Coordinates of C-alpha atoms and ligand atoms in Angstrom, one line a residue:
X1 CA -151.1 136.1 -87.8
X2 CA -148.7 138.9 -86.2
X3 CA -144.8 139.4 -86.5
X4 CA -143.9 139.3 -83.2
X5 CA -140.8 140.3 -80.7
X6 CA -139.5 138.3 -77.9
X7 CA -136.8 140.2 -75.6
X8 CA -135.3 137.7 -73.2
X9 CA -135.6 134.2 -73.7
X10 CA -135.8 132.4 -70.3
X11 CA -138.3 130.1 -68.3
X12 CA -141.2 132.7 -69.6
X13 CA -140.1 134.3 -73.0
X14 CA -138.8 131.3 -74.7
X15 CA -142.5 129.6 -73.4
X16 CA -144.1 132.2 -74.8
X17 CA -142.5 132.8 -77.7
X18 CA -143.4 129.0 -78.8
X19 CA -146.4 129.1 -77.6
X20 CA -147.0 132.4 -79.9
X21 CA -145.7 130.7 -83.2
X22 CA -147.4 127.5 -82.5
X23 CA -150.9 129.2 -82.5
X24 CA -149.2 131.0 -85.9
X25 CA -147.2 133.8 -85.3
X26 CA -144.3 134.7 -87.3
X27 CA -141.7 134.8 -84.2
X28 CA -138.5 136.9 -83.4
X29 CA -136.7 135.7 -79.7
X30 CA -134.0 137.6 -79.1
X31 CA -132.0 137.3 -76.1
X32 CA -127.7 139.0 -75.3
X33 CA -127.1 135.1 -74.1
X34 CA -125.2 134.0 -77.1
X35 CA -124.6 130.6 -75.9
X36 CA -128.7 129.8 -75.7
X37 CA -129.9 131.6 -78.2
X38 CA -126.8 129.1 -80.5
X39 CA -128.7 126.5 -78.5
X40 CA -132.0 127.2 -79.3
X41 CA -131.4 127.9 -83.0
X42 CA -130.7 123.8 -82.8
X43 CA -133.7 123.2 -81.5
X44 CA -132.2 123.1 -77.7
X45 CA -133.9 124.4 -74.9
X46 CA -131.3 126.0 -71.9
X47 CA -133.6 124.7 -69.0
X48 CA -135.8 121.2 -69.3
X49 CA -140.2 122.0 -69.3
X50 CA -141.9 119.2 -70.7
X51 CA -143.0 119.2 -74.3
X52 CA -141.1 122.6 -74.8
X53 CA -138.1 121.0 -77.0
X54 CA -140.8 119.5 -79.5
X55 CA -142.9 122.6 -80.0
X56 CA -139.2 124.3 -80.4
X57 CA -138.2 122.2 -83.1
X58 CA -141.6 121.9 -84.7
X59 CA -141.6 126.0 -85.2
X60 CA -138.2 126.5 -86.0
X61 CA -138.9 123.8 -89.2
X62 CA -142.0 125.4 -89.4
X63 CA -140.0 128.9 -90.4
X64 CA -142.5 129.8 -87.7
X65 CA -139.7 130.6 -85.1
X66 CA -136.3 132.6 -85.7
X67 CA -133.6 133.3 -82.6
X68 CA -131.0 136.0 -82.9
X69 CA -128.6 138.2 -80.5
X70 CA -128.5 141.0 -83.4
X71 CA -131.1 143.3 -81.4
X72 CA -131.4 145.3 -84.9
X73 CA -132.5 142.1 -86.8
X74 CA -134.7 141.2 -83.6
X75 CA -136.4 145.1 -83.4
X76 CA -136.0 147.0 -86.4
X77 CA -139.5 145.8 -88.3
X78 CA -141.0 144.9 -84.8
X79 CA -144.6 146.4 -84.1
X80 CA -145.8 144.3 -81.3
X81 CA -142.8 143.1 -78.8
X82 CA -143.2 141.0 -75.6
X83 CA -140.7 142.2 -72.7
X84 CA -140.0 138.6 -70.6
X85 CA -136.6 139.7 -69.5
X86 CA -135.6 138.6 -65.6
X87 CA -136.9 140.6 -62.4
X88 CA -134.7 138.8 -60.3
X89 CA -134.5 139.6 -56.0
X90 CA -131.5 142.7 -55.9
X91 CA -128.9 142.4 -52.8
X92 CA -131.4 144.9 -50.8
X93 CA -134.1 142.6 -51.3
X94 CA -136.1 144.9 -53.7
X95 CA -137.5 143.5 -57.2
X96 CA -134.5 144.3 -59.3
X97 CA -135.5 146.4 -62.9
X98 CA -132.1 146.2 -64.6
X99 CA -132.9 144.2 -67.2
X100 CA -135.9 145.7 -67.5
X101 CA -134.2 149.1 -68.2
X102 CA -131.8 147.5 -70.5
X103 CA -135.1 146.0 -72.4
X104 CA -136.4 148.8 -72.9
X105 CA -133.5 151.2 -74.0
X106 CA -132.7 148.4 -76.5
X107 CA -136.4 148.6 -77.8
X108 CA -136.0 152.2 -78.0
X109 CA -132.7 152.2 -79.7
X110 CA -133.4 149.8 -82.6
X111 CA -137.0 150.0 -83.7
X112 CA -138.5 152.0 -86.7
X113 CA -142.1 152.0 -86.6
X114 CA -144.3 154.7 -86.1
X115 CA -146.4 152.8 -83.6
X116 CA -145.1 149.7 -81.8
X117 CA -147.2 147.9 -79.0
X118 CA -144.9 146.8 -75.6
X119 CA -146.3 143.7 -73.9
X120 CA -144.8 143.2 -70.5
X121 CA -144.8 139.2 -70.0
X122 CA -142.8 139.4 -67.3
X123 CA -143.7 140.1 -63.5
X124 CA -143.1 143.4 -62.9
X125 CA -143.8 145.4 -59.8
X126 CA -147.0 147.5 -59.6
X127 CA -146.5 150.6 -61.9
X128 CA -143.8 149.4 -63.8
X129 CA -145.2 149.3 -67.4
X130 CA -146.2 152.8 -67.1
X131 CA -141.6 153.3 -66.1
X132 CA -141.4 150.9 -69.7
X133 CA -143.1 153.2 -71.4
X134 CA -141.4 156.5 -70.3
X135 CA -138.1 154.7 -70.5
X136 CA -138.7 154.0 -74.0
X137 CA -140.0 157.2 -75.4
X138 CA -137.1 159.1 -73.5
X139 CA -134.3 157.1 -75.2
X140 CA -136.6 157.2 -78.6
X141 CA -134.1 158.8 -81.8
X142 CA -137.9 159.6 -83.6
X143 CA -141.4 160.0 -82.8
X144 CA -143.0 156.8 -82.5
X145 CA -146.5 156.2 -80.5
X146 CA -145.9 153.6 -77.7
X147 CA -148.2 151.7 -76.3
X148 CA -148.0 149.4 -73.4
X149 CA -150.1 146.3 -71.9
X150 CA -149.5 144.1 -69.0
X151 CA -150.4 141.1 -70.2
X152 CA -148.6 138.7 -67.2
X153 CA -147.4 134.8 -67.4
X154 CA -149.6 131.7 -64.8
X155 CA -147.0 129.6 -66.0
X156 CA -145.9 126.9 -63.6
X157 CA -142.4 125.6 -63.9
X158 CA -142.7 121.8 -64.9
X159 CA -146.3 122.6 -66.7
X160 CA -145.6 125.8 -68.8
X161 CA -146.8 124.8 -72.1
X162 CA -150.1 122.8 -70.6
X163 CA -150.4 125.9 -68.6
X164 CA -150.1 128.2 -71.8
X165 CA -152.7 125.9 -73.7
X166 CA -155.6 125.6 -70.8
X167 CA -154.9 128.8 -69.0
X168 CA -158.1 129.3 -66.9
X169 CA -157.6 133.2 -67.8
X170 CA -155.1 135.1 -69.8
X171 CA -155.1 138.9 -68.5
X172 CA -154.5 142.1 -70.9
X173 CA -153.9 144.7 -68.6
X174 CA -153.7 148.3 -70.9
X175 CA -155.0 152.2 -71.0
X176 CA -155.4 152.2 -74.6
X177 CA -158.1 150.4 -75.8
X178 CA -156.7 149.8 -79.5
X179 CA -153.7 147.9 -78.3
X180 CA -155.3 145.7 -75.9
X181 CA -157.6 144.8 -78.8
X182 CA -154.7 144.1 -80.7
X183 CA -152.9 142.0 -78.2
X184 CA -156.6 140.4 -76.9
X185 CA -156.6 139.0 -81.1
X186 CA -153.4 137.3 -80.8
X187 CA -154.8 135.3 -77.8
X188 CA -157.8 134.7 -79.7
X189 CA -156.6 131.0 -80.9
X190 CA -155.7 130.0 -77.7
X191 CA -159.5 129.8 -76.7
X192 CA -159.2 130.6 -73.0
X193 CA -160.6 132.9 -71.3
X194 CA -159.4 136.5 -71.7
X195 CA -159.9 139.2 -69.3
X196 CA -159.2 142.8 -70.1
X197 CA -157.9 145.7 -67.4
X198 CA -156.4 148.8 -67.0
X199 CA -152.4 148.4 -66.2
X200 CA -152.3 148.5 -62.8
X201 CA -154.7 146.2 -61.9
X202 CA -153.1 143.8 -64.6
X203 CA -150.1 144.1 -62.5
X204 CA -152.1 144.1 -59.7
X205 CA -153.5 141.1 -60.2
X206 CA -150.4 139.1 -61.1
X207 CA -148.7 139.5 -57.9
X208 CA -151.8 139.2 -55.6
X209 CA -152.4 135.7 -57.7
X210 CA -149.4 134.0 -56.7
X211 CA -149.2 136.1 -53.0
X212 CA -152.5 134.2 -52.5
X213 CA -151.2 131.0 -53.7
X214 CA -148.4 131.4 -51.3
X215 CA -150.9 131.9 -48.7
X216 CA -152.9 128.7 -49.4
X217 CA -149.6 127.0 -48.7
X218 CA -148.6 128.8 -45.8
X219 CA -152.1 128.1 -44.1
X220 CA -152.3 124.4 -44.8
X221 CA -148.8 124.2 -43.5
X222 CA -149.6 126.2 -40.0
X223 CA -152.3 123.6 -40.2
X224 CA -150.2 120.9 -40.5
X225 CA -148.1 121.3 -37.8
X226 CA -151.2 121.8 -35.5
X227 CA -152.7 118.4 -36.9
X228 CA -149.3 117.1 -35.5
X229 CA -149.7 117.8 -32.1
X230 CA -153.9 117.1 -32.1
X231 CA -153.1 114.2 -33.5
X232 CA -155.2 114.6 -37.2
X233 CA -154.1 114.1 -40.7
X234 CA -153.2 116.9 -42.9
X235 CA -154.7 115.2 -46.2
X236 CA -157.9 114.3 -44.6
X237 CA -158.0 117.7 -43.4
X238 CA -156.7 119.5 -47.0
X239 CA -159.6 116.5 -49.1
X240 CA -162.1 117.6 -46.4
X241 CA -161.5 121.5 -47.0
X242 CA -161.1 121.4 -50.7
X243 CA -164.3 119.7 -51.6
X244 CA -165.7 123.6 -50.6
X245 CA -165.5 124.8 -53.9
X246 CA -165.0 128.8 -52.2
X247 CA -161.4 126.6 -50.8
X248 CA -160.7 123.8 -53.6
X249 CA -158.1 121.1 -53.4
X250 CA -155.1 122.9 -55.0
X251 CA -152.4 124.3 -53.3
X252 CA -153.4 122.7 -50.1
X253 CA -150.4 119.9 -50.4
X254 CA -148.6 120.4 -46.8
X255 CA -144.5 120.1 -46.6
X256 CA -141.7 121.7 -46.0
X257 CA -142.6 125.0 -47.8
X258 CA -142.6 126.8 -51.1
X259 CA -139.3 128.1 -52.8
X260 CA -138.9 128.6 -56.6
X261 CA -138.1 132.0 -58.5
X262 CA -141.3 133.5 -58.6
X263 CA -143.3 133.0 -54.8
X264 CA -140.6 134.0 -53.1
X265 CA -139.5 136.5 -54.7
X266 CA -143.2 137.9 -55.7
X267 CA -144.0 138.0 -52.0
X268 CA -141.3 139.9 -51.3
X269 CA -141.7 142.2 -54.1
X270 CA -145.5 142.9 -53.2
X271 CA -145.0 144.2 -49.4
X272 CA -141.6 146.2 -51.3
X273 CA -144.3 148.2 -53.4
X274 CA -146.8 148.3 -49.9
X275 CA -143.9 149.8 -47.6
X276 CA -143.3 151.9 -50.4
X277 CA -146.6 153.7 -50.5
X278 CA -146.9 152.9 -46.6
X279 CA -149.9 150.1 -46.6
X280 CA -149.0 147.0 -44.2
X281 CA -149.5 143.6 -45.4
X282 CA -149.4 141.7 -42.3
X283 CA -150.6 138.3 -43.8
X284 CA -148.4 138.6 -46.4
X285 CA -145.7 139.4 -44.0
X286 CA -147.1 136.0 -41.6
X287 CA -147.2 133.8 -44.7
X288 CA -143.5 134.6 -45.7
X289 CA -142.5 134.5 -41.9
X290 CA -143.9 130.8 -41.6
X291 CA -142.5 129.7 -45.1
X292 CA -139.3 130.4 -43.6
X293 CA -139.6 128.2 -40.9
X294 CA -141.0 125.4 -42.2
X295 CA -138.6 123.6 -43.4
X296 CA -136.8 123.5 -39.6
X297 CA -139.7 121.7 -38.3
X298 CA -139.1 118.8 -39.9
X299 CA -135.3 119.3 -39.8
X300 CA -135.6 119.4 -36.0
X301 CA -137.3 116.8 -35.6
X302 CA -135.0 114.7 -37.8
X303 CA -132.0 116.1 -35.9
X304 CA -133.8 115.0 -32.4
X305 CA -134.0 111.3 -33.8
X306 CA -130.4 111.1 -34.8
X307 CA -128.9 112.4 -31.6
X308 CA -127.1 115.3 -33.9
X309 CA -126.1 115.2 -37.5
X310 CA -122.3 115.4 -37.0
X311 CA -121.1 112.6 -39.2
X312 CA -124.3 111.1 -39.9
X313 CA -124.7 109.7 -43.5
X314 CA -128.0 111.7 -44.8
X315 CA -129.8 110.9 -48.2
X316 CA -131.1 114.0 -49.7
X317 CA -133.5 112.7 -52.1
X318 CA -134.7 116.0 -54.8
X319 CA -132.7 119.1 -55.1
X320 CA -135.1 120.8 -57.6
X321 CA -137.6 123.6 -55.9
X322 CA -140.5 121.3 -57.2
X323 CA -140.7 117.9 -59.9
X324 CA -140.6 118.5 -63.3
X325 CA -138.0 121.1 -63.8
X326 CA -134.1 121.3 -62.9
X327 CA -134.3 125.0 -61.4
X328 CA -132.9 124.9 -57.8
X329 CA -134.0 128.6 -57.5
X330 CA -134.7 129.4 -54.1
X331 CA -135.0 126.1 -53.9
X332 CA -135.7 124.5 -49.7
X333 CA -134.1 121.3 -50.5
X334 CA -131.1 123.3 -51.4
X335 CA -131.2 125.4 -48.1
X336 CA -131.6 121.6 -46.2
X337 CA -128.5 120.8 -48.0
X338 CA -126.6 123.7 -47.0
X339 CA -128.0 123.2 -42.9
X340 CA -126.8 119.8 -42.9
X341 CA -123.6 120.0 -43.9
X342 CA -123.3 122.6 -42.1
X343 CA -124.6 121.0 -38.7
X344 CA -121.6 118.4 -39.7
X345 CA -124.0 115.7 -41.8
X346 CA -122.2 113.8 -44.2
X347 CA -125.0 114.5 -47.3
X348 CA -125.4 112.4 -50.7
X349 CA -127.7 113.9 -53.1
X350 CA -130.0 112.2 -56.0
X351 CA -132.6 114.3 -58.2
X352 CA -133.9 113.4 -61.7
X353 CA -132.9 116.4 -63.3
X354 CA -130.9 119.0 -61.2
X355 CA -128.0 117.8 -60.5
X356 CA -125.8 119.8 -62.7
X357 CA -127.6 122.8 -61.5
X358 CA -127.3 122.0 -57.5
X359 CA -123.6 121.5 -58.0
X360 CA -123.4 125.5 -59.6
X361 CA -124.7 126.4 -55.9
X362 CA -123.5 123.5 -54.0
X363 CA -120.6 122.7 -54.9
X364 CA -117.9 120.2 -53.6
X365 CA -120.3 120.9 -49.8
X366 CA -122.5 117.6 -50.6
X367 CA -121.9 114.2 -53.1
X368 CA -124.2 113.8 -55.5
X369 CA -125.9 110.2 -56.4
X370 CA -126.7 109.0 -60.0
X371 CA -129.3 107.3 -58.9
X372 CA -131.6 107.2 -56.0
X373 CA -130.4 103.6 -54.9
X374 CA -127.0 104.9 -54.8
X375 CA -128.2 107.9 -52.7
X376 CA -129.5 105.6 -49.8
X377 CA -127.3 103.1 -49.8
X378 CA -125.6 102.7 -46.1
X379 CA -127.5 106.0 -45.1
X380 CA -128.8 106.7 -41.2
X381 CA -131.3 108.8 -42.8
X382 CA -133.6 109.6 -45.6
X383 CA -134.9 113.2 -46.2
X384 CA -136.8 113.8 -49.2
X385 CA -137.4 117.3 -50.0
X386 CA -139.0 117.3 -53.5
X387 CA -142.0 115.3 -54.7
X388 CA -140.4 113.6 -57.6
X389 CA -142.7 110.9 -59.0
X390 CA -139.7 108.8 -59.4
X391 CA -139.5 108.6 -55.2
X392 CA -143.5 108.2 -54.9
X393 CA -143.3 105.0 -57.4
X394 CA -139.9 103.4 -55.8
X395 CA -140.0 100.2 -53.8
X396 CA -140.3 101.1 -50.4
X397 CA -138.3 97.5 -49.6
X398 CA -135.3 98.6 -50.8
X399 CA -135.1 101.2 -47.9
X400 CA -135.3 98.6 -45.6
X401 CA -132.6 96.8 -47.7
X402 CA -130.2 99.3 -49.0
X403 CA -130.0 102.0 -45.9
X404 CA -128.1 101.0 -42.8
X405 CA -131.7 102.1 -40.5
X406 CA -135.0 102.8 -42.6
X407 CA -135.3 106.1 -41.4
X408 CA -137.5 108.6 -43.9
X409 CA -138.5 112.3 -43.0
X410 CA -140.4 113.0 -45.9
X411 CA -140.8 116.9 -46.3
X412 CA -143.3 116.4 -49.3
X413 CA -145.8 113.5 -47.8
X414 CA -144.7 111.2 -50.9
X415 CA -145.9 108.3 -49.2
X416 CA -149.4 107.2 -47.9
X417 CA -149.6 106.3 -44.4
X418 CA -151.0 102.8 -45.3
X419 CA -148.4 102.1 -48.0
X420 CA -145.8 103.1 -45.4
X421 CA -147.2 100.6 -42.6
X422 CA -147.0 97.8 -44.3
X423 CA -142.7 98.0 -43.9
X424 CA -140.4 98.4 -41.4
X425 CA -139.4 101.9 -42.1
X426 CA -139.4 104.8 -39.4
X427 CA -141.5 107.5 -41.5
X428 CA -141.9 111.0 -39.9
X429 CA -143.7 113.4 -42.4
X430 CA -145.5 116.5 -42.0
X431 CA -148.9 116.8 -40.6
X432 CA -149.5 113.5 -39.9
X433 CA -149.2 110.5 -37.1
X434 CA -145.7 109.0 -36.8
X435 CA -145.5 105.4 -38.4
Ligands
UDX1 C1 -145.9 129.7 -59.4 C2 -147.4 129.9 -59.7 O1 -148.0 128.6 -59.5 C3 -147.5 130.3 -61.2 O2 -148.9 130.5 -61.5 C4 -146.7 131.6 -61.4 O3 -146.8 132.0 -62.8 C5 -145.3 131.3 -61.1 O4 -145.1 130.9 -59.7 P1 -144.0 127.8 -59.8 O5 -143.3 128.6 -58.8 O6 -143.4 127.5 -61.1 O7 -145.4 128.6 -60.2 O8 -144.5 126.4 -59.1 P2 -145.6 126.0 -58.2 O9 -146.2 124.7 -58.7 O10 -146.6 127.1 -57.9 O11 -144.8 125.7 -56.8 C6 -144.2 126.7 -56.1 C7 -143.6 126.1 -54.8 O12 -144.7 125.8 -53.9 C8 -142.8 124.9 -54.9 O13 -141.7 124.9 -54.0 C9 -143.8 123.8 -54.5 O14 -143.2 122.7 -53.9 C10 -144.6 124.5 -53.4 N1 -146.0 124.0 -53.2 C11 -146.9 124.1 -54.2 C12 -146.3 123.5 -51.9 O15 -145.5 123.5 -51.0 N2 -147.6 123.1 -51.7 C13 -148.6 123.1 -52.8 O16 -149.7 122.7 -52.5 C14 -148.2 123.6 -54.0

């Protein structure tokens, strides 16, 4: 059992900081949001991630877990402290490192061991830890002996804790062999593979993990919209591919593209770091260019069908960047949203969870439905934009009955073909025949 430091409790470090005390840590979060670290001292997670609220409250009875904005009371006894503070996109595009900087001079100016070990959870651009570690020891008050380790987050939004708990490899990424011993024992409990590195190829491997993700998605989706004009199925095609075990099924789901805080931005962030030391990454640069314009394919087509979309009544259905979570970060049905307004569309929103969130970004531009019946109700058209399980289960009748023509363009194939043919319902999807 460690004492161990959290600095910044969002998406990652509040995950992780749970995760750590449910596996039997003694657990410090600390975090400059005063509102949700008050939250999560209740027991209240800021953002929804299935299961997390339990294992919260379980810890924080346990004595397990503590939350504080005091960085003295969060620092000053810390030997081993995780770094999961934001890397968010800056205005030029670049990964931005301010609260990275800010992590690290707080580290520096409130610990008071002689040795601490720095564990960088969050996704940080190639060479970075090694900019941690000179950060810290130049705004150190003492000598102290500062080691650093990559050790990055798989975590997918909507599946963070089962991630966490059946990881299929949890990287420790460090140049001193002592520390990634240290930090390899702490992951010892979770029994999951554990695969030890130097630092950059820690990093390294974080951002080429979720650039190749990216890719799967990117191809399956040029794919697609090939399959559209030869006339094939995308899912026969993806269930075909993915019994290859060198392909596999995952990440071969065709739509309108991938959005969320981390692909985007870690795409981005990778060719940043290869212009910078002048290697091309044209694939890279091919997958981002046909993410972007996925999602006007199927736009396109809908606007063809409709004439235009000035004053049409358009059911969004989903506003969240994927089920299971309320983050709208980067989020495509968000962008749709903000096209179809903008092409004159009269737009009523439904989505399980983000509702609250959309209206931060969208505003007054679009209504927003409390439920998904409400949403279609006297509608000329149906987009669906986020594979909600809610949409996949709901009675395909009630399109026919409640919309004023049962028009769908589903951008996240939530419907079989079969399923769909046995209705009256116009269904365009993506990568498959019309029905
Ligand atoms: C991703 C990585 O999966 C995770 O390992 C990493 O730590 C963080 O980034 P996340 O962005 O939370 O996780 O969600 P993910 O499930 O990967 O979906 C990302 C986007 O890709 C979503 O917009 C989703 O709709 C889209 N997607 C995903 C597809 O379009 N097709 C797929 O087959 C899978």
């Amino acid at each position: 059992m460690k004492k161990i430091t959290i600095v910044g409790t969002g998406h990652v470090g509040l995950v992780t900081g749970v995760t750590l005390a449910e596996i039997g840590n003694q657990v410090v979060c600390y975090d400059i949001n005063e509102k949700y670290i008050a939250q999560m001292k209740q027991g209240i997670s800021p953002f929804y991630e299935p299961d997390l609220n339990d294992l919260l409250q379980k810890n924080l009875t346990k004595g397990q877990l503590f939350f504080t904005n005091d960085p003295k009371l969060a620092l000053e006894a810390a030997e081993i402290i995780y770094i999961a503070v934001g890397t968010p996109t800056a205005e030029n595009g670049s990964v931005d490192l301010n609260y990275i900087e800010a992590a690290a001079k707080t580290i520096a100016e409130n610990i008071t061991k002689q040795e601490i070990i720095v564990v960088t959870k969050s996704t940080v651009p190639i060479g970075t830890n090694n900019l941690i570690k000179q950060l810290i020891e130049t705004n150190l008050t003492y000598e102290v002996n500062v080691n650093i380790v990559s050790n990055p987050e798989f975590l997918r939004e909507g599946s963070a804790i089962y991630d966490t708990f059946s990881a299929d490899r949890i990287v420790i990424g460090s140049d001193c062999k002592k520390a990634a011993s240290i930090i390899e024992e702490i992951h010892r409990p979770f029994g999951r593979t554990i695969y030890l590195t130097d630092l950059l190829s820690a990093e390294m491997i974080k951002y080429s993990s979720n650039a190749f993700l990216a890719t799967k998605i990117s191809f399956i989706n040029e794919i697609a919209n090939l399959c559209e004009k030869v006339g094939a199925n995308i899912e026969e095609v993806a269930q075909g591919m993915g019994l290859d075990v060198r392909i596999g099924t995952q990440f071969l789901n065709a739509g309108i593209g991938f959005g969320g805080s981390c692909f985007p931005k870690d795409t981005r962030g990778l060719i940043q770091k290869a212009t910078e030391v002048g290697q091309s990454l044209e694939v890279l640069e091919a997958v981002i260019k046909v993410n972007k314009q996925q999602k006007y394919l199927l736009m396109n087509k809908a606007k063809q069908r409709l004439g235009n979309f000035k004053n049409k009544k358009i059911a969004l259905l989903g506003l969240a960047f994927k089920p299971n979570t309320n983050d709208v970060r980067e989020s495509i049905a968000i962008e749709i949203a903000s096209e179809l307004t903008m092409q004159g569309a009269m737009v009523i929103a439904y989505d399980p969870l983000a509702l609250e969130e959309a209206k931060q970004t969208l505003g007054k531009k679009i209504h927003y439905a409390s439920s998904l019946e409400e949403a279609i109700t006297d509608t000329d058209m149906v987009f669906i934009a986020t594979d909600w399980d809610e949409f996949k289960d709901f009675p395909l009748e009630k399109y026919e009955m409640l919309m004023n023509q049962p028009i769908i363009f589903d951008g996240r194939n939530c419907y079989s073909l079969d399923r769909i043919s046995e209705y009256n319902i116009e269904y365009y999807s993506v990568g498959r025949p019309f029905k």
